[in-house]
CSV table of C-alpha atoms in Angstrom, one decimal:
chain,number,residue,atom,x,y,z
A,175,MET,CA,103.0,100.1,111.2
A,176,VAL,CA,100.2,100.2,113.7
A,177,GLY,CA,99.5,96.9,115.4
A,178,ASP,CA,102.9,95.2,114.7
A,179,ALA,CA,104.9,94.0,117.7
A,180,ASN,CA,108.4,92.6,117.7
A,181,PHE,CA,109.6,90.5,120.6
A,182,TRP,CA,113.3,89.5,121.0
A,183,PHE,CA,114.1,86.4,123.0
A,184,GLY,CA,117.6,85.2,124.1
A,185,LEU,CA,118.8,81.8,123.1
A,186,ASP,CA,119.8,79.3,125.8
A,187,ALA,CA,123.2,77.8,125.1
A,188,ILE,CA,125.3,74.8,126.2
A,189,ARG,CA,128.9,73.9,125.4
A,190,LEU,CA,130.8,70.7,126.1
A,191,ALA,CA,134.6,70.5,125.5
A,192,GLU,CA,136.6,67.4,126.2
A,193,CYS,CA,140.4,67.1,125.9
A,194,ALA,CA,140.5,63.4,125.1
A,195,HIS,CA,144.2,63.4,124.7
A,196,ARG,CA,147.0,66.0,124.6
A,197,TYR,CA,146.7,66.3,120.9
A,198,GLN,CA,142.9,65.6,120.5
A,199,ARG,CA,139.9,67.8,121.5
A,200,ILE,CA,136.2,67.3,121.1
A,201,ASP,CA,133.8,70.3,121.0
A,202,ILE,CA,130.0,70.3,121.1
A,203,ASN,CA,128.0,73.5,121.0
A,204,GLY,CA,124.3,74.2,120.9
A,205,SER,CA,121.9,77.0,121.4
A,206,GLY,CA,118.2,77.4,120.9
A,207,PHE,CA,114.9,78.6,122.0
A,208,LEU,CA,111.3,77.4,121.5
A,209,LEU,CA,107.8,78.3,122.4
A,210,PRO,CA,105.4,75.4,122.2
A,211,HIS,CA,103.0,75.7,119.2
A,212,ARG,CA,104.8,78.9,118.3
A,213,TRP,CA,108.3,79.2,116.8
A,214,THR,CA,111.5,77.4,117.2
A,215,VAL,CA,115.2,78.1,116.4
A,216,TYR,CA,118.4,76.1,117.2
A,217,ASP,CA,122.0,76.2,116.1
A,218,THR,CA,124.4,73.3,116.8
A,219,ASP,CA,127.9,72.2,115.8
A,220,ALA,CA,130.3,69.4,116.9
A,221,SER,CA,133.9,69.0,115.9
A,222,VAL,CA,136.9,66.7,116.5
A,223,ASN,CA,140.2,68.5,116.5
A,224,PHE,CA,143.7,67.0,116.2
A,225,ARG,CA,146.8,69.0,116.9
A,226,VAL,CA,149.9,68.4,114.8
A,227,GLY,CA,152.8,70.7,115.7
A,228,HIS,CA,151.7,74.3,115.3
A,229,PHE,CA,148.6,73.2,113.3
A,230,GLU,CA,145.2,71.9,114.4
A,231,LEU,CA,143.1,69.9,111.9
A,232,GLN,CA,139.4,69.9,112.5
A,233,GLY,CA,136.4,68.2,111.1
A,234,GLY,CA,132.8,68.3,112.2
A,235,ALA,CA,129.1,69.0,111.4
A,236,LYS,CA,126.8,72.1,111.8
A,237,ALA,CA,123.0,72.4,111.8
A,238,PHE,CA,120.6,75.3,111.9
A,239,HIS,CA,116.8,74.9,112.2
A,240,TYR,CA,114.1,77.6,112.1
A,241,LYS,CA,110.4,77.3,112.3
A,242,SER,CA,108.1,80.3,112.3
A,243,SER,CA,104.8,80.3,114.1
A,244,PRO,CA,102.1,78.3,112.4
A,245,ALA,CA,99.7,81.1,113.2
A,246,ASP,CA,101.6,83.6,111.1
A,247,GLU,CA,100.5,84.6,107.6
A,248,PHE,CA,103.6,83.0,106.1
A,249,PHE,CA,104.8,79.7,107.7
A,250,ILE,CA,108.4,78.8,107.2
A,251,ARG,CA,110.2,75.7,108.4
A,252,ASN,CA,113.8,74.9,107.3
A,253,THR,CA,116.7,72.8,108.5
A,254,MET,CA,120.2,73.3,107.1
A,255,ALA,CA,123.0,70.9,107.9
A,256,SER,CA,126.5,70.5,106.6
A,257,VAL,CA,129.9,69.1,107.3
A,258,PHE,CA,133.1,71.2,107.6
A,259,PHE,CA,136.8,70.8,107.6
A,260,GLY,CA,139.4,73.3,108.8
A,261,VAL,CA,143.0,74.1,109.6
A,262,ARG,CA,144.0,76.4,112.5
A,263,TRP,CA,147.6,77.7,113.1
A,264,TYR,CA,148.9,78.3,116.6
A,265,SER,CA,152.0,80.6,117.1
A,266,GLN,CA,153.3,78.8,120.2
């Protein structure tokens, strides 16, 4: 199509991990990018993890937000958020 232009931007990310105890870990992750008065995208999650023997139990929350440019023909804004639970197995 003539006149269409696509631009790809990288997301800035940050991660914080804290071993509060030998059997407890806290993880916080976030990434995103925005252009003022244009578009916005971010993705975050946070979890608390407890290790029990060879297993790790985790629980946390995730969120994803997207907003297209208000100047576009179709304007979209949406935020999705949810909680999650999981079990991880370690061989050692």
